[in-house]
Structures are given as structure tokens and as C-alpha cells.
Amino acid sequence: MTTAAGPPAQTHARTHAQAQQGTDTAATTAAAVVCSLSCDGLDPSLAQRESFPVPTKDINGRRLRLHASDPDGMAWASVDDGQAGDSVWLDRSWDAGADWEPLLGRASVPSTWTGTRTLMYNLTDPSHHRRGWLRACADAGAVSCTEWIHPTVCDVLCDGTDADRASGDDQPVPATTLHGRVIRLHVDQRNSMAWGSVEDGDPDDEIWLDRSWDEGASRPDGSSLGRTAVPGGAATARTAMFATRDPRGLLYGGAVRACGREAAHQEGSCTAWVRPEPSRPRAAADALMASYDPDQGWWHSSWWNSAAALTALIDFAERTGTHDYDGAVARTFDRNKGVFAAGERSSDPVEGHFISRSIDDTAWWGMTWVAAYDYTHDPRYLTEATTIAEYLRRYWDTGSCGGGIWWDRERTYKNSVTAGLYLSLTASLHRRVADDTVWGARATEAGNWFLSSGLINSSGLVNDGLTGDCRNNGQTVWSYNQGLAIGGLTELWRGTGDTTALATARRLADSALARTELTVDGVLTESCDVGQRSCDDNQKQFKGVFMRNLDSLRLATGSAAYRRFAAEQADSVWAKDRDSLNRLGARWAGGGSNQTDWRTQSSALAALTAAR
């Protein structure tokens, strides 16, 4: 069994004249700048690591080398022992070597040197769901190139592994039939591998896999993988296994399908697309990352939602010990800590340090960087969270309702979400800032105010906010308001030992699990999840915030009831709110006009993580 492979290194090598003119009849793809963890054109002196993934190439005594840095996802080329005028460059292909972007970073050896190198170029383009191959080429009296990297995708196992090595054989979607042939997709869930088989076939019938990094929309480097014919005298055949995750390429949510061809009629058929599920939360996280833009460092079009999504991802990574997504944490911070005009990230301008006129939006980012600090122990994240909290403090106002923090810069509303975030952030800083006295006092003040503010109604549920004359406004009980109160009071107890805070957190949790305003038939349900209603982009993420904070209380108390509730949510999500690509919707009980996007995905990820 053979896999699809690119051309040999010299198959499309340029003639000397073509190289000088920068043309190639087989390589006409125009090169566009690709940005992932860094943008094309990074100096190799900044590489985090250097390896030589393919053999050095000798060209008339010159040494042509391809260098790679897996942590950067980039490569560069060099030529040594050369002469003035020798040149070196990279070729990059997005379709398994069928064509390529030529002459990337072309550099010539100066008159007083014997060698030179290119700048670094990205091996992958996860923003556009593309996996690249690169090779180094040189013109040194003749034109020649190294082998391509990386034609084989490797995760736990590599492309081309025999299916006998599978740790399991699941068939998550129905087989397809074609003139009596049965075409099946097989998945090794544990190792995120897949293979195809054909049964009841005739000689020369074929079976193969397609692999896509964008849920089946395209597959330029993943068609006809492992294409295998039924041998003479047999009725069955199968492919080798192929990986669906490419951690080196920052492509985690690959989808596969099995396809077959019936030889006599020259017709083909394919199964549905599938993403494997190595575990429930990892499958959810992989699907979430398919929507992340590493170039811009966020999930497009929602500012605070991106903070909540990253927090869910960090929580999953910390709980499971995975480091696959570490680059997303740093990239989000580096790309978004600056200034953005209105419309670029939020409808409001972002003024640096994740600060805007929306106090709650700003606070969500503060909580994200607390989570990032806990996960990485990098002090810059704690510093950023502290900067954000100092900004929030400006809007603590004892002249209205005896305290509390305003929702917006215009001081129009005191509400539960901003109060819960402020309490959580100050209490979190108290536990993490060395020798703190300031944040602990502010957290105690915020907690006491919350308990006496009237935000908690007589049923133990948190309404949306206060009226102008400082009374509970009776507006919708949202799960995230309930969750933030639970989490903030739990964190206050952890830092100060305030038993009233912990007791109230338990009362709020018990009320949420018992009352139909938030839980219906044992499943967490937002009011916008009911009937023909639909949740807006903000509301899609509320339940995940609740689950993350309930889990914090569960860890503090050891409550078996809270653990059971988390397990019930995860089971319902997985059984009733998931498709074959592990996309998770807004309605955890399923049914109705369900919605699915990265916001619902990150919300459900929090539930799956809490149930581990």
C-alpha cells in the first residue's frame, strides 16, 4: 500500500535560465504572506530550535540545507561552501507538491562570502486550514532541491501505519454501498487515526481516504490517501491508517471519510465526514481550534467571547496536561494587548491592555489572564490581570447603591455580570499576588456588597441587575450570572476563609440545580434554549461559564452532587448535541432550532472538562 506523495526533489527543478528569470512553467502559484505564530520573513536568528529534517544536498561541491524549527512552525534554507552569485530559496506547496510558490526568500551569496541563507517561512497556514510542504533549492552552476517536508502527518502514529496496529475499530458513521460493495470508515479513536475498507468487491475495485482540515470544504493535500485496489482472487481491501491531527502544523481537527470506486462502472461513493474522538473534551477542543485564527490571535467577531473561549481551552489544557494549544495562549496575548479601532475587535475601541468602555468585556480578559498565569506561571499574565483590575477599580462607586461596579464607562447600570467578574478577579489576585493586602480587602468589600445588594432573589437565583433606585430588577436569570457569583464567592472563601461566602455559593449552586429557570429535566437550560427561541452570540456561551464555576465549587467542597450534575451535562451534550464532526450546539438537551458555532463549542467544552 502506498500513500500519495509529491514529486522527487528534482522532478520540477528549474533550469539555470528559468531560475535567473524567476519563472517555472510548473510552479506559477503567487506567494502571499502567511502568518501563523509568526509571519513569513522572520529572521532565523529568532528560531526557537533548529533541526535538519532531510539530508543535505550536494550541488557542485556546495552544501544545500533545509532547516526547520517545529516550535515556530517555520523553515529556512542555506547554501555553504559556495561562490559569489550562488543563490538559495524555498519552494512551498499547499497541494502535496503538485504546484508551489517558488523562490521564497531568494538570497544570493555576496562577493566576499561563501554562503548565505533565506529568511524563515511558515510550514502551515491554520488560518486558512492549509498544510504546507517546503523544500530548499539552490542555483549553484546547476539547480537542485532537497526533499520536501513534511509529506507525512504524524501525531501519536504516522500516516501509513498498518491498521493491525489500531487500538480499536469504531465505525462512527454508516457505511455506504455501491453496486453491492460496502465501503466503511474505521476509526482508532484513542490515536485519532482512520482507515477505509471495501467489502463484497471485485478485483480492481478501489478504496481510499479523503482528509480535510476544514470540515470537508477542501482537501488539496488529502485526496485519495492510501488508495488501494482489491487484489485478484479477493473481495476485500483496506487502506493503511492516516492521522487526523497534525500538532506540528497546528491543525488539530482534521476530518476524514472513506471513498471507494467500483471498477466495472467507474463509479464512486463516500461515507460522511468524521472527526475522531480521542476523548470527549479533546475532541471538543480540537473542533474549537478549527475556528481559531492564529494570525489575528482570536476567534473572529466576538471580543469577550474570545476571552471566554480561551479560558475554556486553558482550563481543559491544565486539567488534562496537554500542551498542544500553548501557542494559542501566547499568540492571543501578543496579538491583542495593543490598541484597536472600533470594529476591529469590539464595537468599541480597544485602548490597550484589553481595556474598553465595556467594563465587563475588560473583566473577562482579566479572568483569562489569571487562568493563563495559573497554567503557564508566566508573570506577564498576572501583571496584565492586575493592570485590568486596576482599571476596573475606577468604576467601583460607593455613591450609588452603597458600592458595586458600573457595567460601562457611562455609569448607566450596575449588574450581576460585572459584579461577579470584579469579585472573581479581585479574589483571584489576592491569592496570587505575593504579600497582598490590597486585593484581599477589595475582594472582601466586593463580596459583602454582592451579598447585601439585592442581586440574589428569594429563590436563591441571581437576576440580571439593579434598578436605578438600587432594587433587584427582576430581569432574566442567566446561568453565567449564577455561575460568576458561585465562582467569585468560592474564590473569596479560598483566599480569606469567609465561611458565609462558601455557604452562599453552595446555596446558589443548589438553587440553580433545582429550579426550572436554569435546569430542565436535569439539563442546564437557558431561557433562550426553549421552544422556537434562539440564543444570541453572548447567550450561547453562558452555560459554559456556569459549569466552569460550579466545578470550582465542586473542587472546594468535594460535592458528589455537583460531580453527578457535571457528568449528566456531559452525557447529554455528547449524546444529543453533537454531530459526526464533534461540533457541539447551544441546546445541551438537543432538539429544537439548535445553533452551532465556536461559542457554543467552547461553552460545551467547559461542561465536558468539568465532567472529567
Coordinates of N, CA, C and O in Angstrom, one line a residue, residues 265-346:
H265 N -18.2 -0.1 -13.4 CA -19.0 1.0 -13.8 C -18.2 2.4 -13.7 O -18.8 3.4 -14.0
Q266 N -17.0 2.3 -13.1 CA -16.2 3.5 -12.9 C -17.0 4.6 -12.1 O -17.0 5.8 -12.4
E267 N -17.7 4.1 -11.0 CA -18.4 5.0 -10.2 C -17.9 4.9 -8.8 O -17.3 3.9 -8.4
G268 N -18.1 6.0 -8.0 CA -17.5 6.1 -6.7 C -18.6 6.5 -5.7 O -19.6 7.1 -6.1
S269 N -18.3 6.3 -4.4 CA -19.2 6.8 -3.3 C -18.4 6.9 -2.1 O -17.3 6.3 -1.9
C270 N -18.8 7.8 -1.2 CA -18.1 8.1 0.0 C -19.0 8.1 1.2 O -20.2 8.4 1.1
T271 N -18.4 7.8 2.4 CA -19.2 8.0 3.7 C -19.3 9.4 4.0 O -18.7 10.3 3.4
A272 N -19.9 9.7 5.1 CA -20.0 11.0 5.7 C -18.6 11.3 6.3 O -17.8 10.5 6.6
W273 N -18.3 12.6 6.5 CA -17.1 13.1 7.1 C -17.2 12.8 8.6 O -18.2 13.0 9.3
V274 N -16.0 12.5 9.2 CA -15.9 12.2 10.7 C -14.7 12.9 11.2 O -13.6 12.9 10.6
R275 N -14.8 13.4 12.5 CA -13.6 13.7 13.3 C -13.5 12.6 14.4 O -14.5 12.4 15.1
P276 N -12.4 12.0 14.6 CA -12.3 11.1 15.7 C -12.4 11.8 17.1 O -12.4 13.0 17.2
E277 N -12.6 11.0 18.1 CA -12.8 11.5 19.5 C -11.9 10.8 20.4 O -12.3 9.8 21.1
P278 N -10.6 11.2 20.5 CA -9.7 10.6 21.4 C -10.2 10.6 22.9 O -9.9 9.7 23.7
S279 N -10.9 11.7 23.2 CA -11.6 11.8 24.5 C -12.7 12.9 24.2 O -12.5 13.7 23.3
R280 N -13.7 12.9 25.0 CA -14.7 13.9 24.7 C -14.2 15.3 24.8 O -14.4 16.1 23.8
P281 N -13.5 15.7 25.9 CA -13.0 17.1 25.9 C -12.0 17.4 24.8 O -12.0 18.5 24.2
R282 N -11.1 16.5 24.5 CA -10.1 16.8 23.5 C -10.8 16.9 22.1 O -10.4 17.8 21.3
A283 N -11.8 16.1 21.9 CA -12.5 16.2 20.6 C -13.1 17.5 20.5 O -13.1 18.2 19.4
A284 N -13.7 18.0 21.6 CA -14.4 19.3 21.6 C -13.3 20.4 21.4 O -13.6 21.4 20.7
A285 N -12.2 20.3 22.1 CA -11.1 21.3 21.9 C -10.6 21.4 20.5 O -10.3 22.4 20.0
D286 N -10.4 20.2 19.9 CA -9.9 20.2 18.6 C -10.8 20.9 17.6 O -10.4 21.6 16.7
A287 N -12.1 20.6 17.8 CA -13.1 21.2 16.9 C -13.1 22.7 17.1 O -13.3 23.5 16.2
L288 N -13.0 23.1 18.4 CA -12.9 24.6 18.7 C -11.7 25.3 18.0 O -11.9 26.4 17.5
M289 N -10.6 24.6 18.0 CA -9.4 25.2 17.4 C -9.5 25.4 15.9 O -8.8 26.2 15.3
A290 N -10.4 24.6 15.3 CA -10.6 24.8 13.8 C -11.1 26.2 13.5 O -10.9 26.6 12.3
S291 N -11.7 26.9 14.5 CA -12.2 28.2 14.2 C -11.3 29.3 14.7 O -11.6 30.5 14.5
Y292 N -10.2 28.9 15.4 CA -9.3 29.9 15.9 C -8.4 30.5 14.8 O -7.9 29.7 13.9
D293 N -8.1 31.8 14.8 CA -7.2 32.4 13.8 C -5.9 32.7 14.5 O -5.8 33.7 15.2
P294 N -4.9 31.9 14.3 CA -3.6 32.2 14.9 C -2.9 33.5 14.4 O -2.1 34.0 15.1
D295 N -3.2 33.9 13.2 CA -2.7 35.1 12.7 C -3.2 36.3 13.6 O -2.4 37.1 14.1
Q296 N -4.5 36.4 13.7 CA -5.1 37.5 14.5 C -5.2 37.2 15.9 O -5.4 38.1 16.8
G297 N -5.0 36.0 16.3 CA -5.0 35.6 17.7 C -6.3 35.7 18.4 O -6.4 36.1 19.6
W298 N -7.4 35.3 17.8 CA -8.7 35.3 18.4 C -9.7 34.5 17.6 O -9.3 34.0 16.5
W299 N -10.9 34.3 18.1 CA -12.0 33.8 17.4 C -12.8 34.9 16.8 O -13.3 35.8 17.5
H300 N -12.9 34.9 15.5 CA -13.4 36.1 14.8 C -14.8 36.6 15.2 O -15.7 35.8 15.4
S301 N -14.9 37.9 15.4 CA -16.1 38.7 15.5 C -16.7 38.8 16.9 O -17.8 39.4 17.1
S302 N -16.1 38.2 17.9 CA -16.6 38.4 19.3 C -15.5 38.5 20.2 O -14.7 37.6 20.5
W303 N -15.4 39.7 20.9 CA -14.3 40.1 21.7 C -14.3 39.4 23.1 O -13.4 38.6 23.4
W304 N -15.4 39.6 23.9 CA -15.4 39.0 25.2 C -15.5 37.5 25.0 O -15.0 36.7 25.8
N305 N -16.3 37.0 24.0 CA -16.5 35.6 23.8 C -15.1 34.9 23.5 O -14.9 33.8 23.9
S306 N -14.2 35.6 22.9 CA -12.9 35.0 22.6 C -12.2 34.8 23.9 O -11.4 33.8 24.1
A307 N -12.3 35.8 24.9 CA -11.7 35.6 26.2 C -12.3 34.4 26.9 O -11.5 33.5 27.4
A308 N -13.6 34.2 26.8 CA -14.2 33.0 27.5 C -13.8 31.7 26.8 O -13.6 30.7 27.5
A309 N -13.7 31.8 25.5 CA -13.3 30.6 24.8 C -11.9 30.2 25.1 O -11.5 29.0 25.3
L310 N -11.0 31.2 25.2 CA -9.6 30.9 25.5 C -9.5 30.3 27.0 O -8.7 29.4 27.3
T311 N -10.3 30.9 27.9 CA -10.3 30.4 29.3 C -10.7 28.9 29.3 O -10.2 28.1 30.0
A312 N -11.8 28.6 28.5 CA -12.2 27.2 28.5 C -11.1 26.3 27.9 O -10.9 25.2 28.4
L313 N -10.4 26.8 26.9 CA -9.3 26.0 26.4 C -8.2 25.8 27.4 O -7.6 24.7 27.5
I314 N -7.8 26.9 28.1 CA -6.8 26.8 29.1 C -7.2 25.8 30.2 O -6.3 25.0 30.7
D315 N -8.4 25.9 30.6 CA -8.9 25.0 31.7 C -8.8 23.6 31.3 O -8.3 22.7 32.0
F316 N -9.2 23.3 30.0 CA -9.0 21.9 29.5 C -7.6 21.5 29.5 O -7.2 20.4 29.9
A317 N -6.7 22.4 29.0 CA -5.3 22.0 28.9 C -4.6 21.8 30.2 O -3.9 20.8 30.4
E318 N -5.0 22.6 31.2 CA -4.4 22.5 32.5 C -4.9 21.2 33.2 O -4.1 20.5 33.8
R319 N -6.2 20.9 33.0 CA -6.8 19.7 33.7 C -6.3 18.4 33.0 O -6.2 17.3 33.7
T320 N -5.9 18.4 31.8 CA -5.5 17.2 31.1 C -4.0 17.1 30.8 O -3.5 16.1 30.4
G321 N -3.3 18.2 31.1 CA -1.8 18.2 30.9 C -1.4 18.3 29.5 O -0.2 18.0 29.2
T322 N -2.3 18.6 28.5 CA -1.8 18.7 27.2 C -1.2 20.1 26.9 O -1.5 21.1 27.6
H323 N -0.2 20.2 26.0 CA 0.4 21.4 25.7 C 0.2 21.7 24.2 O 0.9 22.6 23.6
D324 N -0.7 21.1 23.5 CA -0.9 21.3 22.1 C -1.3 22.7 21.8 O -1.0 23.2 20.7
Y325 N -2.0 23.4 22.7 CA -2.6 24.7 22.4 C -1.8 25.8 23.1 O -2.3 26.9 23.1
D326 N -0.7 25.5 23.6 CA 0.1 26.6 24.3 C 0.3 27.8 23.4 O 0.3 29.0 23.9
G327 N 0.6 27.5 22.1 CA 0.9 28.7 21.2 C -0.3 29.6 21.1 O -0.1 30.8 20.9
A328 N -1.5 29.1 21.2 CA -2.7 30.0 21.1 C -2.8 30.9 22.3 O -3.3 32.1 22.2
V329 N -2.3 30.5 23.5 CA -2.4 31.4 24.7 C -1.5 32.6 24.4 O -1.9 33.7 24.6
A330 N -0.2 32.3 24.1 CA 0.8 33.3 23.9 C 0.4 34.2 22.7 O 0.5 35.4 22.8
R331 N -0.1 33.6 21.6 CA -0.4 34.3 20.4 C -1.6 35.3 20.7 O -1.5 36.4 20.2
T332 N -2.6 34.8 21.4 CA -3.7 35.7 21.7 C -3.3 36.9 22.5 O -3.7 38.1 22.3
F333 N -2.4 36.7 23.5 CA -1.9 37.8 24.3 C -1.1 38.8 23.4 O -1.3 40.0 23.5
D334 N -0.1 38.3 22.7 CA 0.8 39.1 21.9 C 0.1 39.9 20.8 O 0.4 41.1 20.6
R335 N -0.9 39.3 20.2 CA -1.6 40.0 19.1 C -2.7 41.0 19.5 O -3.1 41.8 18.7
N336 N -3.1 40.9 20.8 CA -4.3 41.6 21.2 C -4.1 42.6 22.4 O -5.0 43.3 22.8
K337 N -2.8 42.7 22.9 CA -2.6 43.6 24.0 C -2.5 45.0 23.6 O -2.4 45.9 24.5
G338 N -2.5 45.3 22.3 CA -2.3 46.7 21.8 C -3.6 47.4 21.6 O -4.7 47.1 22.2
V339 N -3.6 48.4 20.8 CA -4.7 49.3 20.5 C -5.4 48.9 19.2 O -4.8 48.6 18.2
F340 N -6.8 48.9 19.2 CA -7.6 48.6 18.1 C -8.7 49.6 17.9 O -9.4 50.0 18.9
A341 N -8.9 50.0 16.7 CA -10.0 51.0 16.4 C -11.4 50.2 16.6 O -11.5 49.0 16.5
A342 N -12.4 51.0 16.8 CA -13.8 50.4 16.9 C -14.0 49.6 15.6 O -13.8 50.0 14.5
G343 N -14.6 48.4 15.8 CA -14.9 47.5 14.8 C -13.8 46.5 14.4 O -14.1 45.5 13.8
E344 N -12.6 46.7 14.9 CA -11.5 45.8 14.6 C -11.6 44.5 15.6 O -11.3 43.4 15.1
R345 N -11.9 44.7 16.8 CA -12.1 43.7 17.8 C -13.4 43.7 18.4 O -14.1 42.8 18.5
S346 N -13.8 44.9 18.9 CA -15.1 45.1 19.5 C -15.8 46.3 18.8 O -15.1 47.0 18.0

